Coordinates of C-alpha atoms in Angstrom, one line a residue:
M1 CA -0.2 0.0 -0.1
S2 CA 1.7 3.3 -1.0
S3 CA 0.3 7.0 -0.5
S4 CA 1.1 10.5 -1.9
P5 CA -0.1 14.2 -0.9
S6 CA -3.3 15.2 -2.4
S7 CA -4.4 18.1 -0.2
S8 CA -4.3 19.4 3.5
Y9 CA -7.1 16.9 4.1
F10 CA -7.1 13.9 2.1
T11 CA -4.2 11.3 0.6
T12 CA -4.4 9.0 -2.3
H13 CA -3.3 5.5 -1.6
T14 CA -3.1 2.4 -3.8
L15 CA -4.1 -1.2 -2.9
T16 CA -2.6 -3.9 -4.7
Y17 CA -3.9 -7.5 -4.7
L18 CA -2.0 -10.9 -4.9
D19 CA -5.1 -12.3 -6.9
A20 CA -5.0 -9.5 -9.4
P21 CA -1.8 -7.9 -9.2
D22 CA -2.1 -5.8 -12.6
S23 CA -5.8 -4.3 -11.1
P24 CA -4.6 -2.1 -8.1
T25 CA -7.2 0.5 -6.5
S26 CA -6.5 4.1 -6.1
L27 CA -8.2 5.5 -2.9
L28 CA -8.9 8.8 -1.9
V29 CA -9.4 9.1 1.8
D30 CA -9.1 11.1 4.9
K31 CA -5.5 10.7 6.3
R32 CA -6.7 9.8 9.8
I33 CA -8.5 6.5 8.4
V34 CA -5.1 5.2 7.0
P35 CA -4.4 3.0 9.7
Y36 CA -7.6 1.5 9.6
L37 CA -7.6 0.8 5.8
P38 CA -7.4 -3.3 5.4
I39 CA -4.7 -5.4 4.0
P40 CA -6.7 -7.0 1.4
K41 CA -7.1 -10.8 1.7
H42 CA -7.9 -13.2 -1.0
P43 CA -11.4 -13.2 -1.9
S44 CA -13.2 -16.1 -0.4
R45 CA -14.3 -16.9 -4.0
L46 CA -12.9 -16.1 -7.5
T47 CA -14.6 -15.6 -10.5
P48 CA -16.2 -18.9 -12.2
L49 CA -14.9 -19.8 -15.8
G50 CA -16.1 -21.9 -18.2
E51 CA -14.6 -25.1 -19.6
D52 CA -13.0 -22.8 -22.4
G53 CA -11.5 -20.4 -19.7
T54 CA -14.2 -17.4 -20.1
T55 CA -16.4 -15.9 -18.1
C56 CA -20.0 -16.4 -18.1
F57 CA -20.9 -13.0 -19.9
K58 CA -19.7 -10.6 -22.6
I59 CA -19.6 -6.8 -22.5
R60 CA -21.4 -5.3 -25.7
P61 CA -23.5 -2.7 -26.9
A62 CA -26.6 -2.6 -25.1
G63 CA -28.8 -0.8 -27.3
P64 CA -29.5 2.8 -28.6
D65 CA -28.7 5.4 -25.8
K66 CA -28.0 2.6 -23.5
G67 CA -24.0 2.4 -24.0
L68 CA -22.4 -0.9 -23.2
G69 CA -24.1 -3.6 -21.3
M70 CA -23.2 -6.9 -19.8
F71 CA -24.9 -10.0 -21.2
A72 CA -24.9 -13.7 -20.6
T73 CA -23.0 -16.2 -22.7
R74 CA -24.5 -19.2 -21.0
H75 CA -27.2 -20.2 -18.3
I76 CA -26.8 -18.8 -15.0
P77 CA -28.4 -20.4 -12.4
T78 CA -30.0 -18.4 -9.4
G79 CA -27.6 -17.6 -6.6
S80 CA -24.8 -18.1 -8.8
L81 CA -21.6 -16.0 -8.4
I82 CA -21.0 -14.3 -12.2
Y83 CA -18.1 -11.8 -11.4
V84 CA -15.6 -10.8 -8.5
E85 CA -13.6 -7.5 -8.9
H86 CA -11.9 -5.2 -6.9
P87 CA -12.9 -1.5 -7.5
A88 CA -10.4 0.8 -9.8
I89 CA -11.1 4.1 -7.7
F90 CA -12.5 4.6 -4.1
A91 CA -13.6 8.1 -2.7
P92 CA -15.9 9.6 -0.1
A93 CA -19.3 10.7 -1.2
E94 CA -18.6 14.1 0.1
V95 CA -15.3 15.8 -0.5
P96 CA -14.7 19.2 1.4
L97 CA -12.7 20.5 -1.2
T98 CA -13.1 23.2 -3.6
G99 CA -11.8 24.5 -6.7
K100 CA -8.7 23.2 -8.1
A101 CA -7.5 21.5 -4.8
R102 CA -10.8 19.5 -5.5
S103 CA -9.9 18.8 -9.3
S104 CA -6.6 17.7 -8.4
A105 CA -7.7 15.5 -5.6
Y106 CA -10.1 13.7 -7.9
H107 CA -7.4 13.7 -11.1
S108 CA -4.7 12.1 -8.7
L109 CA -7.1 8.9 -8.6
S110 CA -6.4 7.9 -12.2
E111 CA -2.9 9.1 -12.3
V112 CA -1.6 6.1 -10.2
L113 CA -3.4 3.7 -11.7
P114 CA -1.8 1.4 -14.5
Q115 CA -2.2 2.7 -18.0
H116 CA -4.8 0.1 -19.2
R117 CA -6.9 0.7 -15.8
R118 CA -6.9 4.4 -16.7
D119 CA -7.8 4.1 -20.3
E120 CA -10.7 1.8 -19.2
L121 CA -11.7 4.0 -16.1
H122 CA -11.9 7.1 -18.9
T123 CA -14.4 5.1 -21.1
M124 CA -16.9 4.8 -18.2
A125 CA -20.5 6.6 -18.5
N126 CA -20.3 10.4 -16.9
C127 CA -23.4 12.4 -16.6
R128 CA -21.4 15.4 -15.5
S129 CA -20.0 17.9 -18.0
S130 CA -16.3 19.0 -17.7
S131 CA -17.5 22.6 -16.5
E132 CA -19.1 20.9 -13.5
C133 CA -16.4 18.9 -12.0
A134 CA -13.3 16.8 -12.9
L135 CA -13.4 13.8 -15.4
E136 CA -13.1 11.4 -12.4
E137 CA -15.3 13.0 -10.3
G138 CA -18.0 12.8 -13.1
I139 CA -17.4 9.1 -13.4
L140 CA -17.9 8.3 -9.6
C141 CA -20.7 10.3 -9.4
T142 CA -22.3 8.4 -12.2
N143 CA -21.0 4.9 -11.4
A144 CA -20.1 4.5 -7.9
L145 CA -21.3 1.8 -5.8
A146 CA -22.0 2.4 -2.1
L147 CA -19.6 0.5 0.3
E148 CA -18.4 0.5 3.7
L149 CA -15.3 0.7 5.4
G150 CA -16.5 -0.2 8.8
L151 CA -14.9 2.4 10.7
P152 CA -14.7 2.8 14.4
D153 CA -17.4 5.1 15.8
D154 CA -14.7 6.9 17.9
I155 CA -12.7 8.7 14.8
D156 CA -13.5 12.1 14.5
I157 CA -14.0 12.7 10.5
E158 CA -16.9 13.9 8.2
A159 CA -16.2 11.5 5.3
R160 CA -17.7 7.8 6.4
E161 CA -19.6 7.3 3.5
Y162 CA -17.6 5.6 0.4
G163 CA -18.3 4.7 -3.2
G164 CA -16.3 2.6 -5.5
V165 CA -16.3 2.4 -9.3
F166 CA -15.7 -1.2 -11.0
L167 CA -14.6 -1.3 -14.4
T168 CA -16.7 -4.5 -15.2
I169 CA -19.5 -4.7 -12.8
N170 CA -20.0 -1.0 -13.6
R171 CA -21.3 -2.1 -17.0
C172 CA -24.4 -3.5 -15.6
N173 CA -27.3 -1.2 -16.8
H174 CA -30.2 -0.8 -14.6
S175 CA -33.5 -2.4 -14.5
C176 CA -36.5 -2.0 -11.9
G177 CA -37.0 -5.7 -12.3
P178 CA -33.0 -6.6 -11.8
N179 CA -31.7 -10.3 -12.3
A180 CA -28.3 -9.5 -10.5
A181 CA -27.0 -7.7 -7.2
H182 CA -23.6 -7.6 -5.5
K183 CA -22.2 -8.1 -2.5
W184 CA -19.2 -5.9 -0.8
D185 CA -16.7 -7.9 1.3
L186 CA -14.4 -5.7 3.1
A187 CA -11.8 -8.1 3.8
S188 CA -10.8 -8.6 0.3
F189 CA -11.8 -5.4 -0.6
S190 CA -13.7 -6.8 -3.4
T191 CA -17.6 -6.9 -4.5
S192 CA -19.1 -9.9 -6.2
L193 CA -22.0 -10.0 -8.6
Y194 CA -24.5 -12.8 -8.4
A195 CA -27.5 -13.9 -10.2
L196 CA -31.0 -13.2 -8.2
R197 CA -32.9 -15.6 -10.6
P198 CA -32.1 -17.7 -13.6
I199 CA -30.6 -15.8 -16.8
A200 CA -30.7 -17.3 -19.9
P201 CA -28.0 -17.0 -22.4
G202 CA -28.1 -13.9 -24.5
E203 CA -30.1 -12.1 -21.6
E204 CA -28.8 -8.8 -20.1
I205 CA -27.3 -8.9 -16.9
T206 CA -28.9 -5.7 -14.7
I207 CA -28.9 -4.2 -11.1
I208 CA -30.6 -1.4 -9.6
Y209 CA -29.3 2.3 -9.4
T210 CA -32.1 3.2 -7.5
D211 CA -35.2 2.1 -4.7
V212 CA -37.2 0.0 -7.0
T213 CA -40.1 -0.1 -4.6
Q214 CA -41.0 3.4 -5.2
S215 CA -43.5 4.4 -7.9
R216 CA -42.5 4.4 -11.6
D217 CA -42.4 8.2 -11.6
T218 CA -40.4 8.6 -8.4
R219 CA -37.9 6.0 -9.9
R220 CA -37.7 7.8 -13.4
A221 CA -37.1 11.2 -11.5
R222 CA -34.5 9.9 -9.5
L223 CA -32.5 8.0 -12.5
S224 CA -33.0 11.2 -14.6
S225 CA -31.7 13.4 -11.9
H226 CA -28.8 11.5 -11.0
Y227 CA -27.8 9.4 -13.9
G228 CA -29.3 11.4 -16.8
F229 CA -31.3 8.9 -18.4
T230 CA -35.1 7.7 -18.7
C231 CA -35.5 4.2 -17.7
L232 CA -37.5 2.2 -20.3
C233 CA -37.2 -1.2 -18.6
S234 CA -40.4 -3.6 -19.1
F235 CA -42.0 -2.3 -15.7
C236 CA -41.4 1.5 -16.6
T237 CA -43.1 1.1 -20.1
L238 CA -46.4 -0.8 -18.7
P239 CA -49.5 0.6 -20.2
S240 CA -51.7 2.5 -17.6
P241 CA -53.7 -0.1 -16.0
L242 CA -50.9 -2.4 -15.4
L243 CA -48.6 0.6 -14.3
E244 CA -51.0 1.5 -11.6
E245 CA -51.1 -2.2 -10.5
S246 CA -47.3 -2.3 -10.4
D247 CA -46.8 0.7 -8.5
A248 CA -49.2 -0.5 -5.9
T249 CA -47.8 -3.9 -5.6
R250 CA -44.3 -2.2 -5.1
A251 CA -45.7 0.3 -2.5
A252 CA -47.3 -2.7 -0.5
L253 CA -43.9 -4.6 -0.6
R254 CA -42.3 -1.6 0.8
D255 CA -44.7 -1.5 3.8
W256 CA -44.2 -5.0 4.0
R257 CA -40.6 -4.9 5.1
H258 CA -41.6 -3.0 8.0
T259 CA -45.2 -4.4 8.8
R260 CA -45.1 -8.1 8.1
P261 CA -45.8 -10.6 10.6
T262 CA -42.6 -11.9 11.9
F263 CA -41.6 -15.5 12.7
T264 CA -40.3 -14.4 16.2
G265 CA -43.4 -13.0 17.1
W266 CA -45.2 -15.8 16.0
A267 CA -43.0 -18.6 17.0
T268 CA -44.2 -19.2 20.4
D269 CA -47.6 -17.6 20.3
L270 CA -49.9 -20.2 20.1
C271 CA -52.9 -17.9 19.8
R272 CA -51.9 -17.5 16.3
S273 CA -52.8 -19.8 13.6
D274 CA -49.8 -22.3 12.5
D275 CA -50.1 -20.8 9.0
F276 CA -50.3 -17.2 10.4
V277 CA -46.7 -16.0 9.1
L278 CA -47.0 -19.0 6.1
Q279 CA -49.7 -17.3 4.0
S280 CA -48.6 -13.8 4.6
H281 CA -45.1 -14.4 3.4
M282 CA -46.3 -16.7 0.5
D283 CA -48.4 -13.6 -0.4
A284 CA -45.6 -11.7 -0.4
L285 CA -43.3 -14.0 -2.3
T286 CA -45.9 -14.0 -5.0
L287 CA -45.9 -10.2 -5.3
I288 CA -42.1 -10.4 -5.5
E289 CA -42.0 -12.9 -8.4
K290 CA -44.7 -10.7 -10.1
E291 CA -42.6 -7.6 -10.1
N292 CA -39.1 -9.4 -10.6
L293 CA -37.7 -8.1 -7.1
Q294 CA -36.4 -11.3 -6.0
G295 CA -33.5 -9.3 -4.1
M296 CA -36.2 -8.7 -1.5
A297 CA -37.2 -12.5 -1.0
S298 CA -34.5 -13.7 1.5
V299 CA -36.1 -12.5 4.5
F300 CA -39.2 -13.7 3.7
V301 CA -38.0 -17.6 2.6
R302 CA -35.8 -17.1 5.9
D303 CA -38.8 -17.0 8.0
V304 CA -41.0 -19.6 5.9
C305 CA -38.1 -22.1 6.4
S306 CA -38.4 -21.4 10.1
C307 CA -41.9 -21.7 10.2
W308 CA -41.6 -25.2 8.6
A309 CA -38.9 -25.9 11.3
M310 CA -41.2 -25.2 14.4
L311 CA -44.1 -27.3 12.8
G312 CA -41.8 -29.9 12.2
E313 CA -42.7 -30.7 8.5
E314 CA -39.3 -31.8 6.9
D315 CA -40.0 -32.2 3.3
E316 CA -41.3 -28.7 3.4
F317 CA -38.5 -27.3 5.4
K318 CA -35.8 -29.1 3.2
K319 CA -37.3 -27.4 0.1
W320 CA -37.5 -24.0 1.5
A321 CA -33.9 -24.4 3.1
E322 CA -32.9 -25.5 -0.4
R323 CA -34.2 -22.3 -1.8
L324 CA -33.0 -20.1 1.3
L325 CA -29.4 -21.5 0.3
E326 CA -29.4 -20.2 -3.3
L327 CA -30.6 -17.0 -2.0
C328 CA -27.8 -16.2 0.6
E329 CA -24.8 -18.4 -1.1
I330 CA -23.1 -15.3 -2.1
R331 CA -25.1 -12.4 0.2
D332 CA -24.6 -13.8 3.2
I333 CA -22.0 -16.6 3.6
T334 CA -22.6 -17.3 7.7
M335 CA -26.2 -18.1 6.9
A336 CA -25.4 -20.1 4.1
R337 CA -23.0 -22.5 6.3
E338 CA -25.6 -22.6 9.1
V339 CA -28.1 -23.5 6.5
R340 CA -25.9 -26.3 5.2
G341 CA -25.7 -27.6 8.5
W342 CA -29.4 -27.7 9.1
L343 CA -30.0 -30.0 5.8
V344 CA -27.6 -32.2 7.0
D345 CA -29.8 -33.3 10.0
P346 CA -32.6 -30.9 10.6
K347 CA -34.3 -32.6 13.7
S348 CA -31.0 -32.5 15.8
K349 CA -29.2 -29.3 14.2
V350 CA -32.4 -26.7 13.9
P351 CA -33.0 -24.9 17.2
K352 CA -36.8 -25.9 18.8
W353 CA -37.4 -28.2 15.7
G354 CA -40.9 -29.1 15.8
W355 CA -41.9 -27.0 19.1
R356 CA -45.1 -25.9 18.0
K357 CA -46.2 -29.4 16.7
K358 CA -45.2 -30.5 20.1
Q359 CA -47.1 -27.9 22.1
R360 CA -50.3 -28.7 20.1
T361 CA -50.3 -32.3 21.2
R362 CA -50.3 -31.5 24.6
M363 CA -53.3 -28.8 24.4

């Protein structure tokens, strides 16, 4: 890890990686957090390659006014890892610098990159004009994924929210019904792109740029103001009666995240029917499938899985545990490990297995 001064407040650092020595990351960070920056470990998973040694996607033009996009070259199952990548540049969401000092700080990010990474970075989408900001700042504003540094609360700094630009993953375009998502891993300083549902060969691989539970008009306004485009995905171009229905469904799902009946509240409350949570969550999952919002499914599937465990229904439990494993394989490695243990021997591995069933027989 090396550093060079860029202003009185910030410094530019370079992180290098044993697994990708030709793909370093250039960071613009507050000097006081330098001791807390990680020494990157190897990612727990590497990008899967086919028998021909290629990835499961190609980057190519996505259509008029869409620039480049990522497209599947073979079938990608639900939960599968698509790509693992280190960011090219990394910077705070807010930099308290102005004028030449600000431009210089952002420009320094690309100066320390190898030529091939710098050239690729400069081809990334940029919705800001040169009169508004430096090229690198515009690229960050347009492409950066929000990333956590896990800093201690007692560090007296203003810049706590950071973002990174990924030269490949950021080629994914937006959809209000995405088929992929990404997961940040601080220890390896890398992000993993994975499939939310099956992706067919030739299908575009998409992620979200905004809160897709908002209405179509709200989503479009946000995307237009922040990224400079009007979303024309299949959900934003629905005819009027179906659009209102879609907006209402997404609003219901947004509220459901906070008001749904929970497994913990139901588990030991025998006044509630045994299918109280199951029915509610099945209804939510139906709406999730309808709107292609599988990124919301895991919390509901986890509760359904737990309900079947409390009811002692092994076949149903295993079916839903397998589905949960698909959803959390990349997103939550700890949960995935726990679910695998459950599947080996549910009756002995799952806490309180069959508790409600046993209580019912005693009543």
